[in-house]
């Protein structure tokens, strides 16, 4: 009788031990999974905020509020590039693309449609690239400008651009030769944006600064700023 009882007890202890072992193993697996999930989440959250910081670090934001309109201009147009030997290792050209935006909202209770005006500028502070007597798309540094209302379909600027003391004519591909030029380019002046009552319009502007013949331009620098300016309505 005792022997049978002992066998039953032993069998029960084995089952309990096996059950406890399974529970402990399951608990360990859950802890490991939770730990991995936790650290992965921290990693991606950290990357997200780092990305936000990187995006906004060089941004210049201007907000203008009137009775019926709200204008938010975000400029991400700072350029400061020195050509390095690494840049010339695999490429003959180097492209710098910058984008600035203007978000224009007209309130629902406005008496009439909204209208604002902006200036678009490309200010060159330093330019080591050799100026050539004849403008050409084969010269060392070019720039072109484009805008869009949906960030998909783009329209290139293709007209004469005034500078501080001269003018620039568009070349093939809507490029402008800025080799050796240190000046303020008036890309667009008094550009009008209209808005229906209760609507929001977002306009995107981009500049593409293309540096060519990199092998011959190692060590040369371009420092400029592409920006949208709010123009008070007279």
PDB file of C-alpha atoms in Angstrom:
ATOM      1  CA  UNK A   1       0.000   0.000   0.000  1.00  0.00           C
ATOM      2  CA  UNK A   2       2.742   2.397   1.003  1.00  0.00           C
ATOM      3  CA  UNK A   3       4.689   1.416  -2.035  1.00  0.00           C
ATOM      4  CA  UNK A   4       1.774   2.250  -4.280  1.00  0.00           C
ATOM      5  CA  UNK A   5       1.258   5.501  -2.446  1.00  0.00           C
ATOM      6  CA  UNK A   6       4.924   6.365  -2.813  1.00  0.00           C
ATOM      7  CA  UNK A   7       4.775   5.646  -6.539  1.00  0.00           C
ATOM      8  CA  UNK A   8       1.743   7.918  -6.938  1.00  0.00           C
ATOM      9  CA  UNK A   9       3.444  10.624  -4.918  1.00  0.00           C
ATOM     10  CA  UNK A  10       6.644  10.292  -6.923  1.00  0.00           C
ATOM     11  CA  UNK A  11       4.735  10.447 -10.184  1.00  0.00           C
ATOM     12  CA  UNK A  12       2.879  13.529  -8.987  1.00  0.00           C
ATOM     13  CA  UNK A  13       6.136  15.197  -7.961  1.00  0.00           C
ATOM     14  CA  UNK A  14       7.591  14.467 -11.393  1.00  0.00           C
ATOM     15  CA  UNK A  15       4.561  15.987 -13.077  1.00  0.00           C
ATOM     16  CA  UNK A  16       4.703  19.020 -10.800  1.00  0.00           C
ATOM     17  CA  UNK A  17       8.418  19.394 -11.443  1.00  0.00           C
ATOM     18  CA  UNK A  18       7.903  19.106 -15.209  1.00  0.00           C
ATOM     19  CA  UNK A  19       5.031  21.576 -15.048  1.00  0.00           C
ATOM     20  CA  UNK A  20       7.097  24.029 -12.992  1.00  0.00           C
ATOM     21  CA  UNK A  21      10.033  23.622 -15.369  1.00  0.00           C
ATOM     22  CA  UNK A  22       7.766  24.440 -18.309  1.00  0.00           C
ATOM     23  CA  UNK A  23       6.425  27.497 -16.520  1.00  0.00           C
ATOM     24  CA  UNK A  24       9.923  28.685 -15.650  1.00  0.00           C
ATOM     25  CA  UNK A  25      11.081  28.128 -19.231  1.00  0.00           C
ATOM     26  CA  UNK A  26       8.043  30.008 -20.536  1.00  0.00           C
ATOM     27  CA  UNK A  27       8.715  32.831 -18.085  1.00  0.00           C
ATOM     28  CA  UNK A  28      12.368  33.031 -19.192  1.00  0.00           C
ATOM     29  CA  UNK A  29      11.307  33.129 -22.856  1.00  0.00           C
ATOM     30  CA  UNK A  30       8.785  35.890 -22.098  1.00  0.00           C
ATOM     31  CA  UNK A  31      11.416  37.900 -20.206  1.00  0.00           C
ATOM     32  CA  UNK A  32      13.895  37.542 -23.079  1.00  0.00           C
ATOM     33  CA  UNK A  33      11.261  38.549 -25.638  1.00  0.00           C
ATOM     34  CA  UNK A  34      10.164  41.505 -23.524  1.00  0.00           C
ATOM     35  CA  UNK A  35      13.773  42.638 -23.082  1.00  0.00           C
ATOM     36  CA  UNK A  36      14.462  42.389 -26.808  1.00  0.00           C
ATOM     37  CA  UNK A  37      11.243  44.230 -27.637  1.00  0.00           C
ATOM     38  CA  UNK A  38      12.026  46.917 -25.085  1.00  0.00           C
ATOM     39  CA  UNK A  39      15.534  47.594 -26.369  1.00  0.00           C
ATOM     40  CA  UNK A  40      14.424  47.441 -30.013  1.00  0.00           C
ATOM     41  CA  UNK A  41      11.722  49.979 -29.220  1.00  0.00           C
ATOM     42  CA  UNK A  42      14.258  52.220 -27.502  1.00  0.00           C
ATOM     43  CA  UNK A  43      16.559  51.903 -30.493  1.00  0.00           C
ATOM     44  CA  UNK A  44      13.912  52.883 -33.043  1.00  0.00           C
ATOM     45  CA  UNK A  45      12.502  55.651 -30.852  1.00  0.00           C
ATOM     46  CA  UNK A  46      16.016  57.006 -30.458  1.00  0.00           C
ATOM     47  CA  UNK A  47      16.548  56.860 -34.230  1.00  0.00           C
ATOM     48  CA  UNK A  48      13.211  58.625 -34.780  1.00  0.00           C
ATOM     49  CA  UNK A  49      14.082  61.519 -32.501  1.00  0.00           C
ATOM     50  CA  UNK A  50      17.603  61.706 -33.877  1.00  0.00           C
ATOM     51  CA  UNK A  51      16.109  61.971 -37.356  1.00  0.00           C
ATOM     52  CA  UNK A  52      13.797  64.736 -36.208  1.00  0.00           C
ATOM     53  CA  UNK A  53      16.721  66.584 -34.672  1.00  0.00           C
ATOM     54  CA  UNK A  54      18.764  66.162 -37.848  1.00  0.00           C
ATOM     55  CA  UNK A  55      15.909  67.397 -40.007  1.00  0.00           C
ATOM     56  CA  UNK A  56      15.188  70.405 -37.860  1.00  0.00           C
ATOM     57  CA  UNK A  57      18.722  71.259 -36.762  1.00  0.00           C
ATOM     58  CA  UNK A  58      19.415  73.596 -39.689  1.00  0.00           C
ATOM     59  CA  UNK A  59      15.824  74.670 -40.244  1.00  0.00           C
ATOM     60  CA  UNK A  60      14.706  78.251 -39.868  1.00  0.00           C
ATOM     61  CA  UNK A  61      11.012  78.578 -39.187  1.00  0.00           C
ATOM     62  CA  UNK A  62       8.968  81.752 -39.554  1.00  0.00           C
ATOM     63  CA  UNK A  63       5.290  81.960 -38.565  1.00  0.00           C
ATOM     64  CA  UNK A  64       3.168  84.960 -39.509  1.00  0.00           C
ATOM     65  CA  UNK A  65      -0.377  85.305 -38.161  1.00  0.00           C
ATOM     66  CA  UNK A  66      -2.926  87.875 -39.275  1.00  0.00           C
ATOM     67  CA  UNK A  67      -6.650  88.143 -38.535  1.00  0.00           C
ATOM     68  CA  UNK A  68      -7.656  85.643 -41.206  1.00  0.00           C
ATOM     69  CA  UNK A  69      -4.415  84.067 -42.434  1.00  0.00           C
ATOM     70  CA  UNK A  70      -1.673  81.919 -40.961  1.00  0.00           C
ATOM     71  CA  UNK A  71       1.645  81.505 -42.814  1.00  0.00           C
ATOM     72  CA  UNK A  72       4.348  79.026 -41.807  1.00  0.00           C
ATOM     73  CA  UNK A  73       7.653  79.159 -43.710  1.00  0.00           C
ATOM     74  CA  UNK A  74      10.278  76.480 -43.129  1.00  0.00           C
ATOM     75  CA  UNK A  75      13.702  77.056 -44.678  1.00  0.00           C
ATOM     76  CA  UNK A  76      16.126  74.135 -44.985  1.00  0.00           C
ATOM     77  CA  UNK A  77      18.489  75.806 -47.399  1.00  0.00           C
ATOM     78  CA  UNK A  78      21.892  76.122 -45.735  1.00  0.00           C
ATOM     79  CA  UNK A  79      24.738  75.008 -48.009  1.00  0.00           C
ATOM     80  CA  UNK A  80      28.375  74.697 -46.960  1.00  0.00           C
ATOM     81  CA  UNK A  81      30.241  72.153 -49.042  1.00  0.00           C
ATOM     82  CA  UNK A  82      33.959  71.650 -49.570  1.00  0.00           C
ATOM     83  CA  UNK A  83      34.874  69.058 -52.204  1.00  0.00           C
ATOM     84  CA  UNK A  84      36.927  66.231 -50.659  1.00  0.00           C
ATOM     85  CA  UNK A  85      39.066  63.593 -52.336  1.00  0.00           C
ATOM     86  CA  UNK A  86      36.470  61.018 -51.247  1.00  0.00           C
ATOM     87  CA  UNK A  87      33.850  62.858 -53.311  1.00  0.00           C
ATOM     88  CA  UNK A  88      35.956  62.374 -56.427  1.00  0.00           C
ATOM     89  CA  UNK A  89      36.570  58.676 -55.841  1.00  0.00           C
ATOM     90  CA  UNK A  90      33.540  57.361 -57.701  1.00  0.00           C
ATOM     91  CA  UNK A  91      31.789  60.414 -59.155  1.00  0.00           C
ATOM     92  CA  UNK A  92      32.522  63.250 -61.525  1.00  0.00           C
ATOM     93  CA  UNK A  93      29.610  65.324 -60.184  1.00  0.00           C
ATOM     94  CA  UNK A  94      28.211  66.205 -56.772  1.00  0.00           C
ATOM     95  CA  UNK A  95      24.574  67.254 -56.238  1.00  0.00           C
ATOM     96  CA  UNK A  96      23.303  69.279 -53.275  1.00  0.00           C
ATOM     97  CA  UNK A  97      19.500  69.439 -53.023  1.00  0.00           C
ATOM     98  CA  UNK A  98      17.715  71.721 -50.571  1.00  0.00           C
ATOM     99  CA  UNK A  99      13.995  72.230 -49.976  1.00  0.00           C
ATOM    100  CA  UNK A 100      12.005  75.008 -48.310  1.00  0.00           C
ATOM    101  CA  UNK A 101       8.246  75.202 -47.879  1.00  0.00           C
ATOM    102  CA  UNK A 102       5.487  77.700 -47.221  1.00  0.00           C
ATOM    103  CA  UNK A 103       2.189  76.588 -45.669  1.00  0.00           C
ATOM    104  CA  UNK A 104      -0.625  79.114 -46.055  1.00  0.00           C
ATOM    105  CA  UNK A 105      -3.968  78.722 -44.242  1.00  0.00           C
ATOM    106  CA  UNK A 106      -7.008  80.979 -44.561  1.00  0.00           C
ATOM    107  CA  UNK A 107      -9.600  80.798 -41.779  1.00  0.00           C
ATOM    108  CA  UNK A 108     -13.169  79.674 -42.342  1.00  0.00           C
ATOM    109  CA  UNK A 109     -14.585  82.999 -41.113  1.00  0.00           C
ATOM    110  CA  UNK A 110     -12.510  85.121 -43.526  1.00  0.00           C
ATOM    111  CA  UNK A 111     -14.423  87.745 -45.534  1.00  0.00           C
ATOM    112  CA  UNK A 112     -12.576  86.892 -48.770  1.00  0.00           C
ATOM    113  CA  UNK A 113      -9.978  84.567 -50.275  1.00  0.00           C
ATOM    114  CA  UNK A 114      -6.482  84.864 -48.844  1.00  0.00           C
ATOM    115  CA  UNK A 115      -3.494  86.262 -50.739  1.00  0.00           C
ATOM    116  CA  UNK A 116       0.168  86.414 -49.703  1.00  0.00           C
ATOM    117  CA  UNK A 117       3.419  87.267 -51.494  1.00  0.00           C
ATOM    118  CA  UNK A 118       6.843  85.690 -51.053  1.00  0.00           C
ATOM    119  CA  UNK A 119      10.382  86.223 -52.308  1.00  0.00           C
ATOM    120  CA  UNK A 120      12.653  83.288 -53.124  1.00  0.00           C
ATOM    121  CA  UNK A 121      16.384  83.917 -52.770  1.00  0.00           C
ATOM    122  CA  UNK A 122      19.683  82.080 -53.257  1.00  0.00           C
ATOM    123  CA  UNK A 123      22.380  84.025 -51.430  1.00  0.00           C
ATOM    124  CA  UNK A 124      25.987  83.024 -52.181  1.00  0.00           C
ATOM    125  CA  UNK A 125      28.487  84.031 -49.482  1.00  0.00           C
ATOM    126  CA  UNK A 126      31.529  82.077 -50.685  1.00  0.00           C
ATOM    127  CA  UNK A 127      32.333  80.515 -54.048  1.00  0.00           C
ATOM    128  CA  UNK A 128      35.789  79.134 -54.852  1.00  0.00           C
ATOM    129  CA  UNK A 129      34.824  77.725 -58.246  1.00  0.00           C
ATOM    130  CA  UNK A 130      36.538  79.491 -61.122  1.00  0.00           C
ATOM    131  CA  UNK A 131      34.445  81.984 -63.076  1.00  0.00           C
ATOM    132  CA  UNK A 132      34.369  81.516 -66.843  1.00  0.00           C
ATOM    133  CA  UNK A 133      33.929  84.191 -69.486  1.00  0.00           C
ATOM    134  CA  UNK A 134      31.121  82.268 -71.183  1.00  0.00           C
ATOM    135  CA  UNK A 135      28.285  80.671 -69.219  1.00  0.00           C
ATOM    136  CA  UNK A 136      27.948  76.970 -69.963  1.00  0.00           C
ATOM    137  CA  UNK A 137      26.521  73.769 -68.512  1.00  0.00           C
ATOM    138  CA  UNK A 138      30.076  72.374 -68.794  1.00  0.00           C
ATOM    139  CA  UNK A 139      31.404  74.845 -66.202  1.00  0.00           C
ATOM    140  CA  UNK A 140      32.211  73.846 -62.636  1.00  0.00           C
ATOM    141  CA  UNK A 141      29.079  74.786 -60.672  1.00  0.00           C
ATOM    142  CA  UNK A 142      25.454  75.160 -61.719  1.00  0.00           C
ATOM    143  CA  UNK A 143      22.145  75.676 -59.961  1.00  0.00           C
ATOM    144  CA  UNK A 144      18.490  75.327 -60.877  1.00  0.00           C
ATOM    145  CA  UNK A 145      15.239  75.957 -59.054  1.00  0.00           C
ATOM    146  CA  UNK A 146      11.811  74.339 -59.093  1.00  0.00           C
ATOM    147  CA  UNK A 147       8.496  74.530 -57.256  1.00  0.00           C
ATOM    148  CA  UNK A 148       5.457  72.347 -56.672  1.00  0.00           C
ATOM    149  CA  UNK A 149       2.055  72.476 -54.995  1.00  0.00           C
ATOM    150  CA  UNK A 150       1.853  68.727 -54.324  1.00  0.00           C
ATOM    151  CA  UNK A 151       5.523  67.696 -53.920  1.00  0.00           C
ATOM    152  CA  UNK A 152       5.128  65.478 -57.013  1.00  0.00           C
ATOM    153  CA  UNK A 153       4.689  67.593 -60.112  1.00  0.00           C
ATOM    154  CA  UNK A 154       7.489  70.172 -60.412  1.00  0.00           C
ATOM    155  CA  UNK A 155       7.881  73.312 -62.485  1.00  0.00           C
ATOM    156  CA  UNK A 156      11.410  74.602 -63.169  1.00  0.00           C
ATOM    157  CA  UNK A 157      12.260  78.294 -63.097  1.00  0.00           C
ATOM    158  CA  UNK A 158      13.410  79.146 -66.604  1.00  0.00           C
ATOM    159  CA  UNK A 159      13.587  82.925 -66.841  1.00  0.00           C
ATOM    160  CA  UNK A 160      16.250  85.611 -66.431  1.00  0.00           C
ATOM    161  CA  UNK A 161      17.310  85.908 -62.779  1.00  0.00           C
ATOM    162  CA  UNK A 162      18.558  89.187 -61.346  1.00  0.00           C
ATOM    163  CA  UNK A 163      21.589  89.218 -59.051  1.00  0.00           C
ATOM    164  CA  UNK A 164      23.078  92.006 -56.958  1.00  0.00           C
ATOM    165  CA  UNK A 165      24.697  93.674 -59.961  1.00  0.00           C
ATOM    166  CA  UNK A 166      23.909  91.582 -63.057  1.00  0.00           C
ATOM    167  CA  UNK A 167      21.539  88.999 -64.540  1.00  0.00           C
ATOM    168  CA  UNK A 168      21.741  85.256 -65.219  1.00  0.00           C
ATOM    169  CA  UNK A 169      20.238  83.602 -68.257  1.00  0.00           C
ATOM    170  CA  UNK A 170      18.925  80.023 -68.110  1.00  0.00           C
ATOM    171  CA  UNK A 171      20.928  77.345 -69.910  1.00  0.00           C
ATOM    172  CA  UNK A 172      19.964  73.899 -71.158  1.00  0.00           C
ATOM    173  CA  UNK A 173      18.008  71.977 -68.519  1.00  0.00           C
ATOM    174  CA  UNK A 174      17.003  75.224 -66.727  1.00  0.00           C
ATOM    175  CA  UNK A 175      20.471  75.449 -65.154  1.00  0.00           C
ATOM    176  CA  UNK A 176      22.219  78.721 -64.281  1.00  0.00           C
ATOM    177  CA  UNK A 177      26.016  78.978 -64.313  1.00  0.00           C
ATOM    178  CA  UNK A 178      27.174  80.429 -60.977  1.00  0.00           C
ATOM    179  CA  UNK A 179      30.896  79.647 -61.253  1.00  0.00           C
ATOM    180  CA  UNK A 180      32.843  82.193 -59.205  1.00  0.00           C
ATOM    181  CA  UNK A 181      29.701  84.209 -58.420  1.00  0.00           C
ATOM    182  CA  UNK A 182      29.266  85.742 -54.953  1.00  0.00           C
ATOM    183  CA  UNK A 183      25.926  87.510 -54.999  1.00  0.00           C
ATOM    184  CA  UNK A 184      22.239  87.390 -54.100  1.00  0.00           C
ATOM    185  CA  UNK A 185      20.104  85.642 -56.719  1.00  0.00           C
ATOM    186  CA  UNK A 186      16.527  86.887 -56.902  1.00  0.00           C
ATOM    187  CA  UNK A 187      14.974  83.597 -57.967  1.00  0.00           C
ATOM    188  CA  UNK A 188      11.441  84.924 -57.645  1.00  0.00           C
ATOM    189  CA  UNK A 189      10.156  88.276 -56.392  1.00  0.00           C
ATOM    190  CA  UNK A 190       6.673  89.072 -55.164  1.00  0.00           C
ATOM    191  CA  UNK A 191       5.407  85.561 -55.982  1.00  0.00           C
ATOM    192  CA  UNK A 192       1.679  85.444 -55.271  1.00  0.00           C
ATOM    193  CA  UNK A 193      -0.060  82.543 -53.521  1.00  0.00           C
ATOM    194  CA  UNK A 194      -3.859  82.544 -53.377  1.00  0.00           C
ATOM    195  CA  UNK A 195      -6.063  80.603 -50.995  1.00  0.00           C
ATOM    196  CA  UNK A 196      -9.769  79.870 -50.876  1.00  0.00           C
ATOM    197  CA  UNK A 197     -11.668  80.577 -47.641  1.00  0.00           C
ATOM    198  CA  UNK A 198     -11.127  77.753 -45.147  1.00  0.00           C
ATOM    199  CA  UNK A 199      -8.419  76.129 -47.252  1.00  0.00           C
ATOM    200  CA  UNK A 200      -4.710  75.412 -46.776  1.00  0.00           C
ATOM    201  CA  UNK A 201      -2.119  75.642 -49.554  1.00  0.00           C
ATOM    202  CA  UNK A 202       1.385  74.224 -49.235  1.00  0.00           C
ATOM    203  CA  UNK A 203       4.052  75.248 -51.724  1.00  0.00           C
ATOM    204  CA  UNK A 204       7.394  73.484 -52.057  1.00  0.00           C
ATOM    205  CA  UNK A 205      10.552  75.098 -53.435  1.00  0.00           C
ATOM    206  CA  UNK A 206      13.777  73.230 -54.220  1.00  0.00           C
ATOM    207  CA  UNK A 207      17.220  74.199 -55.413  1.00  0.00           C
ATOM    208  CA  UNK A 208      19.693  71.784 -56.987  1.00  0.00           C
ATOM    209  CA  UNK A 209      23.316  72.863 -56.783  1.00  0.00           C
ATOM    210  CA  UNK A 210      25.403  70.730 -59.146  1.00  0.00           C
ATOM    211  CA  UNK A 211      29.191  70.674 -58.819  1.00  0.00           C
ATOM    212  CA  UNK A 212      30.976  69.265 -61.871  1.00  0.00           C
ATOM    213  CA  UNK A 213      34.556  68.303 -62.794  1.00  0.00           C
ATOM    214  CA  UNK A 214      35.203  67.230 -59.205  1.00  0.00           C
ATOM    215  CA  UNK A 215      38.727  65.981 -59.883  1.00  0.00           C
ATOM    216  CA  UNK A 216      39.764  69.546 -60.721  1.00  0.00           C
ATOM    217  CA  UNK A 217      37.949  71.132 -57.779  1.00  0.00           C
ATOM    218  CA  UNK A 218      39.125  69.269 -54.677  1.00  0.00           C
ATOM    219  CA  UNK A 219      39.375  71.671 -51.742  1.00  0.00           C
ATOM    220  CA  UNK A 220      37.025  74.276 -53.237  1.00  0.00           C
ATOM    221  CA  UNK A 221      34.023  75.488 -51.242  1.00  0.00           C
ATOM    222  CA  UNK A 222      30.517  76.806 -51.885  1.00  0.00           C
ATOM    223  CA  UNK A 223      28.644  78.508 -49.029  1.00  0.00           C
ATOM    224  CA  UNK A 224      25.123  79.701 -49.754  1.00  0.00           C
ATOM    225  CA  UNK A 225      21.583  79.864 -48.433  1.00  0.00           C
ATOM    226  CA  UNK A 226      18.389  79.067 -50.296  1.00  0.00           C
ATOM    227  CA  UNK A 227      15.336  80.563 -48.618  1.00  0.00           C
ATOM    228  CA  UNK A 228      11.751  81.769 -48.852  1.00  0.00           C
ATOM    229  CA  UNK A 229      11.048  85.250 -47.496  1.00  0.00           C
ATOM    230  CA  UNK A 230       7.617  86.483 -46.425  1.00  0.00           C
ATOM    231  CA  UNK A 231       6.705  89.786 -48.095  1.00  0.00           C
ATOM    232  CA  UNK A 232       4.250  92.023 -46.280  1.00  0.00           C
ATOM    233  CA  UNK A 233       1.275  92.915 -48.417  1.00  0.00           C
ATOM    234  CA  UNK A 234       1.122  96.633 -49.148  1.00  0.00           C
TER     235      UNK A 234
END
